[in-house]
Coordinates of C-alpha atoms in Angstrom, one line a residue:
X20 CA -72.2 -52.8 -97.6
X21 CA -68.7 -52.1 -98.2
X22 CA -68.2 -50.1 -94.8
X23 CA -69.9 -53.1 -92.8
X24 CA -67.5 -55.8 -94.2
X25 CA -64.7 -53.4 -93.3
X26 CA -65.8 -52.7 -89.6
X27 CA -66.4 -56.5 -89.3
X28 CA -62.6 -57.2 -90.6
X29 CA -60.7 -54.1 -88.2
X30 CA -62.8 -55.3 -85.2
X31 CA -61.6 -59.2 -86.1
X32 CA -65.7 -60.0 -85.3
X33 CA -66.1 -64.0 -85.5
X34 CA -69.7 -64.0 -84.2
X35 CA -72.6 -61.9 -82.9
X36 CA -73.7 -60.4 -80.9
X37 CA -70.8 -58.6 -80.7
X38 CA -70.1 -55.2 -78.8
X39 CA -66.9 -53.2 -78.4
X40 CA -66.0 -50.4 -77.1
X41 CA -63.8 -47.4 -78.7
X42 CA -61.7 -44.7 -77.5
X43 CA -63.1 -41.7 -79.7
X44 CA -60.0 -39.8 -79.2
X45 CA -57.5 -42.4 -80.4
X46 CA -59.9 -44.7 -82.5
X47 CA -58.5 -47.3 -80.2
X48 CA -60.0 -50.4 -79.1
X49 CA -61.3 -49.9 -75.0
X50 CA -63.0 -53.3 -74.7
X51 CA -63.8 -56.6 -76.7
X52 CA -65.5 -57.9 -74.9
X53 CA -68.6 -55.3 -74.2
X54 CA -71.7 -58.1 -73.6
X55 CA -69.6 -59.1 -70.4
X56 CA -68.7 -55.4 -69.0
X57 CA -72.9 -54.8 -69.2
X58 CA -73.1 -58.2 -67.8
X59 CA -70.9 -57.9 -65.2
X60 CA -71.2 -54.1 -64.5
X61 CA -74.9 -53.4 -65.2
X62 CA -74.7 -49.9 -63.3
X63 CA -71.5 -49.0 -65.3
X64 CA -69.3 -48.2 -62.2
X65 CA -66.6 -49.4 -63.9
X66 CA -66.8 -47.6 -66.6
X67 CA -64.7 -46.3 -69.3
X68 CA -63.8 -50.3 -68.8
X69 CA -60.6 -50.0 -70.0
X70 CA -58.2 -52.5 -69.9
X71 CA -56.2 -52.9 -66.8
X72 CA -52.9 -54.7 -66.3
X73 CA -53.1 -58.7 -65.4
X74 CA -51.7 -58.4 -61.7
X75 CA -54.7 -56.1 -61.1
X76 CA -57.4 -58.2 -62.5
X77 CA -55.6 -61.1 -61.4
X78 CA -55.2 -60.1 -58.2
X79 CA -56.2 -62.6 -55.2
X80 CA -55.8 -66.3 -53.9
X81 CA -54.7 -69.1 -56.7
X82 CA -55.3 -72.8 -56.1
X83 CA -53.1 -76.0 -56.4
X84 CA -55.5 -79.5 -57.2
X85 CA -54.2 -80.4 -53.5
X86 CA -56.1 -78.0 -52.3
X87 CA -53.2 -75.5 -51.1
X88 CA -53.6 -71.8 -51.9
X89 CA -51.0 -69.3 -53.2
X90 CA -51.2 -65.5 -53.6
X91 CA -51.3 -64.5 -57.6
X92 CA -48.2 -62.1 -56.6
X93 CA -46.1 -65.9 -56.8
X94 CA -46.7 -65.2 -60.4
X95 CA -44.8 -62.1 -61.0
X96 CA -41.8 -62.5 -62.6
X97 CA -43.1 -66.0 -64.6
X98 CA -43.5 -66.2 -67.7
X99 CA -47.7 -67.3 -67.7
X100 CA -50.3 -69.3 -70.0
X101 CA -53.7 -68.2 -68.9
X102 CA -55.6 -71.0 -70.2
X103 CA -59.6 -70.6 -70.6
X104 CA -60.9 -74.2 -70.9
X105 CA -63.5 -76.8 -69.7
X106 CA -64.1 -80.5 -69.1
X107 CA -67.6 -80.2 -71.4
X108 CA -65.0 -79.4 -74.5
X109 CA -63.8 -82.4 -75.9
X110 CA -61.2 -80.1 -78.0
X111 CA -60.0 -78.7 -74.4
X112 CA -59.3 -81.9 -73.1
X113 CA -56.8 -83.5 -76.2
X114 CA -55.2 -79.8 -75.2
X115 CA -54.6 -80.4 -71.5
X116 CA -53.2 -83.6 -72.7
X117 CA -50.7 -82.5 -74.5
X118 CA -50.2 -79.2 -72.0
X119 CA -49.4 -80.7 -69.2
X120 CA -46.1 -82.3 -70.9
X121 CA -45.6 -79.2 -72.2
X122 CA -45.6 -77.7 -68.6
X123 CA -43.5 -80.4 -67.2
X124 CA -40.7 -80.3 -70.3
X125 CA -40.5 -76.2 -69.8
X126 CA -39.8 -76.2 -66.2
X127 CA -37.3 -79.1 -66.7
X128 CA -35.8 -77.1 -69.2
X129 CA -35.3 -74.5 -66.2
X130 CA -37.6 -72.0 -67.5
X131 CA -39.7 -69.9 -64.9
X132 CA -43.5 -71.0 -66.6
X133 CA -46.8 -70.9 -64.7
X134 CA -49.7 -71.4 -66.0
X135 CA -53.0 -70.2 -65.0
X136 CA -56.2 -72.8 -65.6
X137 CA -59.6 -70.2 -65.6
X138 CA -62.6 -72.3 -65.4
X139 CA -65.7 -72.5 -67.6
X140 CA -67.0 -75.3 -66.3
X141 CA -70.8 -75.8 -65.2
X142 CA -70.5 -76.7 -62.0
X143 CA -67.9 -76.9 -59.5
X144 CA -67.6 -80.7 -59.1
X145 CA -66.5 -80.6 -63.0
X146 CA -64.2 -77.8 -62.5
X147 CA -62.3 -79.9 -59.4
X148 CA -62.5 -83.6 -61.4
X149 CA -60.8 -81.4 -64.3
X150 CA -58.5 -79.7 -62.3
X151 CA -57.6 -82.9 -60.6
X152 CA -55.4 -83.5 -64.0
X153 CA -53.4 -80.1 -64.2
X154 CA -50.0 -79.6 -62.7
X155 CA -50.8 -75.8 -62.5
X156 CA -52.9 -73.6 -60.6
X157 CA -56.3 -71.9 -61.4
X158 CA -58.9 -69.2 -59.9
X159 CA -60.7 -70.8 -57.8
X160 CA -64.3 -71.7 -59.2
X161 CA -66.4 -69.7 -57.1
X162 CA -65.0 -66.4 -57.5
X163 CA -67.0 -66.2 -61.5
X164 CA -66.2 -62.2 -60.7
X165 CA -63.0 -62.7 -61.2
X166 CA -63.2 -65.4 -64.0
X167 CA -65.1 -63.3 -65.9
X168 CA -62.6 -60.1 -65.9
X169 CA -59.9 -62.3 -67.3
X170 CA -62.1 -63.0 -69.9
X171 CA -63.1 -59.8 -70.6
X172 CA -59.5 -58.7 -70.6
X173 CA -58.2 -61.2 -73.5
X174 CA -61.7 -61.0 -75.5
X175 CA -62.6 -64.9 -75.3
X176 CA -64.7 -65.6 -77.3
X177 CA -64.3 -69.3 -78.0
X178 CA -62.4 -72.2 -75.5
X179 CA -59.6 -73.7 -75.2
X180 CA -57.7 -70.1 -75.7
X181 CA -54.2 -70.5 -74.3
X182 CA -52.7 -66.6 -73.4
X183 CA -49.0 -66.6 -73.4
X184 CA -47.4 -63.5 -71.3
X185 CA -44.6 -62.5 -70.6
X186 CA -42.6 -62.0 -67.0
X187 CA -44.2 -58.3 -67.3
X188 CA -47.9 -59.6 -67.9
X189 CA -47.8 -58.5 -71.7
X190 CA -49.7 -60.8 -74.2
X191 CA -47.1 -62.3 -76.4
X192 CA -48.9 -64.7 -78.2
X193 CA -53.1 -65.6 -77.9
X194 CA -52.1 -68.1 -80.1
X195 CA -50.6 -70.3 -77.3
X196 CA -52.7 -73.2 -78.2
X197 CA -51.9 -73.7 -81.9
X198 CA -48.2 -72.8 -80.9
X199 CA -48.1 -75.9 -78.0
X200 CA -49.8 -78.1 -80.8
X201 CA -46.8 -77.5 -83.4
X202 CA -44.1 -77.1 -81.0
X203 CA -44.7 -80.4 -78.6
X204 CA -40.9 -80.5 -77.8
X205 CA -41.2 -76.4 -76.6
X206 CA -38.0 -75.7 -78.8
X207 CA -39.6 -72.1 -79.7
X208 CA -40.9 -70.9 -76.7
X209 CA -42.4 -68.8 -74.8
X210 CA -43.8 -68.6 -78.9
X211 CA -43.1 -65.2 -79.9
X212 CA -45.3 -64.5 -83.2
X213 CA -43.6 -65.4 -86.5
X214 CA -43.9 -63.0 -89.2
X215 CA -44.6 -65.8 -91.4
X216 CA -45.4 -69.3 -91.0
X217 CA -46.2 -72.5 -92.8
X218 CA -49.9 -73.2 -92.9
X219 CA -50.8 -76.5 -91.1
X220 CA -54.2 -77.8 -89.8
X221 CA -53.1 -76.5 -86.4
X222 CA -52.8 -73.1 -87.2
X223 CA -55.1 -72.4 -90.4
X224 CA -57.9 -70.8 -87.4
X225 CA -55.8 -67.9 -87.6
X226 CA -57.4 -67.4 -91.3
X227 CA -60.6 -66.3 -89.4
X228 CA -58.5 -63.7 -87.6
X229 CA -58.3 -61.1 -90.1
X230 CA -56.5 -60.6 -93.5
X231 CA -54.0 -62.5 -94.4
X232 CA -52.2 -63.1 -97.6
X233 CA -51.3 -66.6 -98.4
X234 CA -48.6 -67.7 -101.2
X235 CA -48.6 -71.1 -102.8
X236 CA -45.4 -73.0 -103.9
X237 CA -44.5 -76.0 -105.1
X238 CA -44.2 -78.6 -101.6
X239 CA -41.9 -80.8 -104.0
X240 CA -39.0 -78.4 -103.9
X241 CA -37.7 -77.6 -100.6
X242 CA -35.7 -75.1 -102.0
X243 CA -38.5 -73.3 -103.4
X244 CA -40.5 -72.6 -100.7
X245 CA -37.5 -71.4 -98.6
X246 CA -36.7 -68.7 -101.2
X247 CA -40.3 -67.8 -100.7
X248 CA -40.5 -67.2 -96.9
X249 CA -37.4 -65.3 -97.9
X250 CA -38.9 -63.2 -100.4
X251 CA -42.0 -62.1 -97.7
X252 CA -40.5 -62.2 -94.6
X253 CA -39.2 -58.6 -95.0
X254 CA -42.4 -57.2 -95.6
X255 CA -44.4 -59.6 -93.1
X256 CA -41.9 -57.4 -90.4
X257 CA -42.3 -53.9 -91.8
X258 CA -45.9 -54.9 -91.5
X259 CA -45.8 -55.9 -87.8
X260 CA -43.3 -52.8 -87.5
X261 CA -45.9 -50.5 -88.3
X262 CA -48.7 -52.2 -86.4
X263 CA -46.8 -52.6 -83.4
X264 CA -45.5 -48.5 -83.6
X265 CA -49.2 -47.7 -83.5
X266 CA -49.8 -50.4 -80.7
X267 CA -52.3 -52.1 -82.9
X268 CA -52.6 -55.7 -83.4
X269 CA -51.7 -56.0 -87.1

Protein backbone atom coordinates (compact mmCIF):
# COMPACT_ATOMS: atom_id res chain seq x y z
CA UNK A 1 0.00 0.00 0.00
CA UNK A 2 0.55 3.58 -0.31
CA UNK A 3 1.32 4.03 3.60
CA UNK A 4 3.85 1.06 3.47
CA UNK A 5 6.00 2.52 0.65
CA UNK A 6 5.94 5.75 2.53
CA UNK A 7 7.10 4.29 6.00
CA UNK A 8 9.71 2.26 4.03
CA UNK A 9 11.01 5.68 2.36
CA UNK A 10 10.96 8.05 6.03
CA UNK A 11 12.69 5.09 7.75
CA UNK A 12 15.43 5.01 4.66
CA UNK A 13 14.77 0.75 5.05
CA UNK A 14 17.33 -0.96 2.61
CA UNK A 15 16.61 -4.56 3.87
CA UNK A 16 14.58 -6.68 6.32
CA UNK A 17 14.24 -7.55 8.88
CA UNK A 18 14.29 -4.24 9.99
CA UNK A 19 13.19 -2.78 13.45
CA UNK A 20 13.35 0.78 14.75
CA UNK A 21 12.42 2.43 17.40
CA UNK A 22 10.36 5.86 17.76
CA UNK A 23 9.96 8.45 20.20
CA UNK A 24 6.04 8.79 20.31
CA UNK A 25 6.17 12.25 21.66
CA UNK A 26 8.43 13.76 18.93
CA UNK A 27 7.84 11.09 16.12
CA UNK A 28 11.63 11.02 16.32
CA UNK A 29 13.82 8.29 15.42
CA UNK A 30 15.23 6.50 19.10
CA UNK A 31 17.15 3.57 17.41
CA UNK A 32 18.00 2.03 13.90
CA UNK A 33 19.27 -0.39 14.65
CA UNK A 34 16.53 -2.30 16.99
CA UNK A 35 17.55 -6.25 16.00
CA UNK A 36 20.97 -5.44 17.77
CA UNK A 37 19.48 -3.51 21.02
CA UNK A 38 17.23 -7.02 21.59
CA UNK A 39 20.38 -8.78 20.65
CA UNK A 40 22.51 -7.17 22.74
CA UNK A 41 20.05 -6.18 25.61
CA UNK A 42 17.64 -9.18 25.68
CA UNK A 43 16.35 -8.13 29.30
CA UNK A 44 15.93 -4.40 28.06
CA UNK A 45 17.94 -2.78 30.83
CA UNK A 46 18.99 -0.38 28.64
CA UNK A 47 16.04 0.61 27.54
CA UNK A 48 14.47 3.51 26.01
CA UNK A 49 17.96 2.79 23.94
CA UNK A 50 18.40 6.02 22.93
CA UNK A 51 21.32 7.31 21.38
CA UNK A 52 24.16 8.31 23.48
CA UNK A 53 27.09 10.54 22.61
CA UNK A 54 30.34 8.71 20.98
CA UNK A 55 32.82 9.38 24.02
CA UNK A 56 30.26 7.38 26.06
CA UNK A 57 29.90 4.42 23.83
CA UNK A 58 33.27 4.74 22.82
CA UNK A 59 34.56 4.82 26.02
CA UNK A 60 37.68 2.44 26.98
CA UNK A 61 41.18 1.11 25.79
CA UNK A 62 42.08 1.72 21.80
CA UNK A 63 44.76 -0.29 20.11
CA UNK A 64 47.73 0.51 17.77
CA UNK A 65 48.80 -2.80 15.20
CA UNK A 66 52.07 -2.62 17.54
CA UNK A 67 50.23 -3.74 20.09
CA UNK A 68 50.35 -0.39 22.35
CA UNK A 69 47.04 0.72 23.91
CA UNK A 70 45.69 4.30 24.15
CA UNK A 71 42.65 5.62 26.19
CA UNK A 72 39.65 6.63 23.55
CA UNK A 73 39.79 10.20 25.58
CA UNK A 74 43.28 10.66 23.03
CA UNK A 75 40.41 11.11 20.60
CA UNK A 76 38.71 14.13 21.90
CA UNK A 77 39.38 17.03 20.16
CA UNK A 78 40.16 14.95 16.51
CA UNK A 79 38.35 15.08 13.93
CA UNK A 80 37.39 10.91 13.57
CA UNK A 81 36.42 8.25 10.69
CA UNK A 82 34.90 5.32 12.51
CA UNK A 83 35.35 2.86 9.93
CA UNK A 84 33.16 -0.50 10.12
CA UNK A 85 34.99 -2.99 7.83
CA UNK A 86 36.52 -6.51 7.39
CA UNK A 87 39.15 -8.56 5.69
CA UNK A 88 36.23 -11.17 4.23
CA UNK A 89 35.02 -7.91 2.10
CA UNK A 90 36.80 -7.66 -0.93
CA UNK A 91 35.06 -3.96 -1.38
CA UNK A 92 36.61 -3.11 2.22
CA UNK A 93 39.94 -3.90 1.36
CA UNK A 94 40.33 -1.62 -2.22
CA UNK A 95 38.97 0.96 0.63
CA UNK A 96 41.71 0.62 3.18
CA UNK A 97 43.93 0.88 0.23
CA UNK A 98 43.18 3.98 -0.71
CA UNK A 99 42.40 5.07 3.25
CA UNK A 100 45.39 4.68 4.47
CA UNK A 101 46.92 7.52 1.97
CA UNK A 102 44.19 9.37 2.81
CA UNK A 103 45.17 9.16 6.46
CA UNK A 104 48.79 9.80 5.87
CA UNK A 105 48.10 12.99 3.33
CA UNK A 106 45.51 14.54 6.09
CA UNK A 107 47.85 14.47 8.90
CA UNK A 108 50.71 15.82 6.64
CA UNK A 109 48.50 18.41 5.78
CA UNK A 110 48.49 19.24 9.71
CA UNK A 111 45.06 18.36 10.31
CA UNK A 112 44.13 16.70 13.75
CA UNK A 113 42.39 13.13 12.03
CA UNK A 114 42.03 9.76 13.74
CA UNK A 115 40.42 7.22 12.65
CA UNK A 116 38.79 4.45 14.33
CA UNK A 117 39.01 0.78 12.61
CA UNK A 118 35.75 -1.41 14.37
CA UNK A 119 36.09 -4.88 13.39
CA UNK A 120 33.73 -7.37 11.73
CA UNK A 121 35.91 -9.83 11.19
CA UNK A 122 35.37 -13.68 12.05
CA UNK A 123 37.90 -14.35 14.09
CA UNK A 124 40.51 -12.59 15.78
CA UNK A 125 43.60 -13.78 13.81
CA UNK A 126 41.77 -11.97 10.60
CA UNK A 127 41.03 -8.97 12.59
CA UNK A 128 45.05 -8.65 13.66
CA UNK A 129 46.42 -9.76 9.87
CA UNK A 130 43.95 -6.88 8.71
CA UNK A 131 44.85 -4.57 11.25
CA UNK A 132 48.47 -5.22 10.56
CA UNK A 133 47.83 -2.78 7.40
CA UNK A 134 46.12 0.34 9.16
CA UNK A 135 48.09 3.28 10.42
CA UNK A 136 45.10 3.98 12.90
CA UNK A 137 43.78 2.49 15.90
CA UNK A 138 40.74 0.13 16.47
CA UNK A 139 38.58 -1.51 19.45
CA UNK A 140 40.07 -4.11 20.28
CA UNK A 141 38.50 -7.45 18.91
CA UNK A 142 37.36 -9.05 21.84
CA UNK A 143 35.38 -6.48 23.45
CA UNK A 144 32.16 -7.45 20.48
CA UNK A 145 30.07 -5.35 23.44
CA UNK A 146 31.49 -2.61 22.54
CA UNK A 147 31.69 -3.21 18.69
CA UNK A 148 28.32 -3.71 18.58
CA UNK A 149 27.08 -0.28 20.31
CA UNK A 150 29.03 1.58 17.72
CA UNK A 151 27.06 -0.14 15.36
CA UNK A 152 23.98 0.30 16.78
CA UNK A 153 24.73 3.94 17.16
CA UNK A 154 25.43 4.81 13.34
CA UNK A 155 22.68 2.09 12.02
CA UNK A 156 25.19 -0.22 9.97
CA UNK A 157 23.68 -1.98 8.03
CA UNK A 158 26.14 -2.80 5.23
CA UNK A 159 30.39 -2.66 5.43
CA UNK A 160 32.81 -0.81 4.57
CA UNK A 161 30.75 2.40 6.22
CA UNK A 162 33.24 5.17 6.82
CA UNK A 163 31.63 7.81 9.78
CA UNK A 164 33.11 11.09 9.61
CA UNK A 165 32.77 13.34 13.00
CA UNK A 166 33.59 16.06 13.98
CA UNK A 167 36.13 17.36 17.02
CA UNK A 168 32.68 17.32 19.02
CA UNK A 169 31.74 13.64 17.99
CA UNK A 170 28.82 14.87 15.66
CA UNK A 171 28.25 12.79 12.39
CA UNK A 172 29.13 15.03 9.58
CA UNK A 173 29.07 12.86 6.81
CA UNK A 174 28.19 8.68 6.84
CA UNK A 175 29.08 9.11 3.54
CA UNK A 176 32.94 9.12 4.34
CA UNK A 177 33.58 6.26 2.03
CA UNK A 178 32.16 7.59 -1.26
CA UNK A 179 33.58 11.10 -0.21
CA UNK A 180 37.50 9.48 0.25
CA UNK A 181 36.78 7.61 -3.18
CA UNK A 182 36.12 11.10 -5.10
CA UNK A 183 38.36 13.18 -3.13
CA UNK A 184 41.77 10.96 -3.18
CA UNK A 185 43.90 14.25 -2.88
CA UNK A 186 41.51 15.24 0.65
CA UNK A 187 41.11 18.88 -0.89
CA UNK A 188 37.38 18.94 0.59
CA UNK A 189 37.68 17.59 3.83
CA UNK A 190 36.65 16.61 6.67
CA UNK A 191 33.62 16.23 3.61
CA UNK A 192 30.87 18.35 4.77
CA UNK A 193 27.58 17.22 2.74
CA UNK A 194 27.12 19.08 -0.56
CA UNK A 195 23.73 20.21 -1.27
CA UNK A 196 24.15 18.99 -4.66
CA UNK A 197 26.50 16.91 -6.35
CA UNK A 198 27.49 15.33 -9.69
CA UNK A 199 26.36 11.80 -9.92
CA UNK A 200 29.39 9.37 -10.44
CA UNK A 201 29.65 5.59 -9.91
CA UNK A 202 31.12 6.32 -6.45
CA UNK A 203 28.39 8.06 -5.15
CA UNK A 204 25.13 6.82 -7.11
CA UNK A 205 24.47 4.30 -3.59
CA UNK A 206 23.19 7.31 -2.16
CA UNK A 207 20.07 6.80 -4.64
CA UNK A 208 19.08 3.95 -2.29
CA UNK A 209 19.02 6.41 0.56
CA UNK A 210 15.88 8.07 0.15
CA UNK A 211 14.34 10.62 -2.43
CA UNK A 212 16.24 12.32 -4.41
CA UNK A 213 15.61 14.39 -7.50
CA UNK A 214 17.99 14.08 -10.22
CA UNK A 215 18.30 16.66 -13.35
CA UNK A 216 19.84 15.76 -16.72
CA UNK A 217 21.89 18.15 -18.83
CA UNK A 218 23.74 18.07 -21.71
CA UNK A 219 27.64 16.72 -20.43
CA UNK A 220 28.86 18.44 -23.86
CA UNK A 221 28.37 21.98 -22.49
CA UNK A 222 30.25 22.75 -19.49
CA UNK A 223 28.48 25.83 -19.29
CA UNK A 224 25.21 24.24 -19.09
CA UNK A 225 25.46 22.12 -16.44
CA UNK A 226 27.02 24.84 -14.21
CA UNK A 227 24.01 27.08 -14.73
CA UNK A 228 22.10 24.02 -13.50
CA UNK A 229 23.77 23.32 -10.20
CA UNK A 230 23.12 27.10 -10.03
CA UNK A 231 19.59 27.01 -10.61
CA UNK A 232 19.07 24.03 -7.63
CA UNK A 233 21.54 24.67 -5.32
CA UNK A 234 19.28 27.25 -3.56
CA UNK A 235 16.55 25.00 -3.03
CA UNK A 236 18.88 21.87 -2.27
CA UNK A 237 19.91 24.38 0.97
CA UNK A 238 16.45 25.62 1.98
CA UNK A 239 15.81 21.90 1.86
CA UNK A 240 18.66 20.86 4.21
CA UNK A 241 17.68 24.21 6.13
CA UNK A 242 14.47 22.86 7.08
CA UNK A 243 15.62 19.32 7.76
CA UNK A 244 18.39 20.28 9.78
CA UNK A 245 15.96 23.05 11.99
CA UNK A 246 13.87 19.95 12.75
CA UNK A 247 17.18 17.86 13.47
CA UNK A 248 16.04 15.37 10.82
CA UNK A 249 18.23 13.88 8.29
CA UNK A 250 16.73 15.26 5.13
Amino acid sequence: SLLQLKLWNKYRVSNIPSLIFIDASSGKVVCRNGLLVIRDDPEGLEFPWGPKPFSEVVAGPLLRNNGQTLDSNALEGSHVGVYFSAHWCPPCRSLTRVLVESYRKIKEAGQKFEILFVSADRSEDSFKQYFSEMPWVAVPYADEARRSRLNRLYGIQGIPTLIVLDAKGEVITRQGRVEVLNDVECREFPWHPKPVLELTDSNAVQLNEGPCLVLFVDSEDDGESEAAKQLIQPIAEKIIAKYKAKEEEA
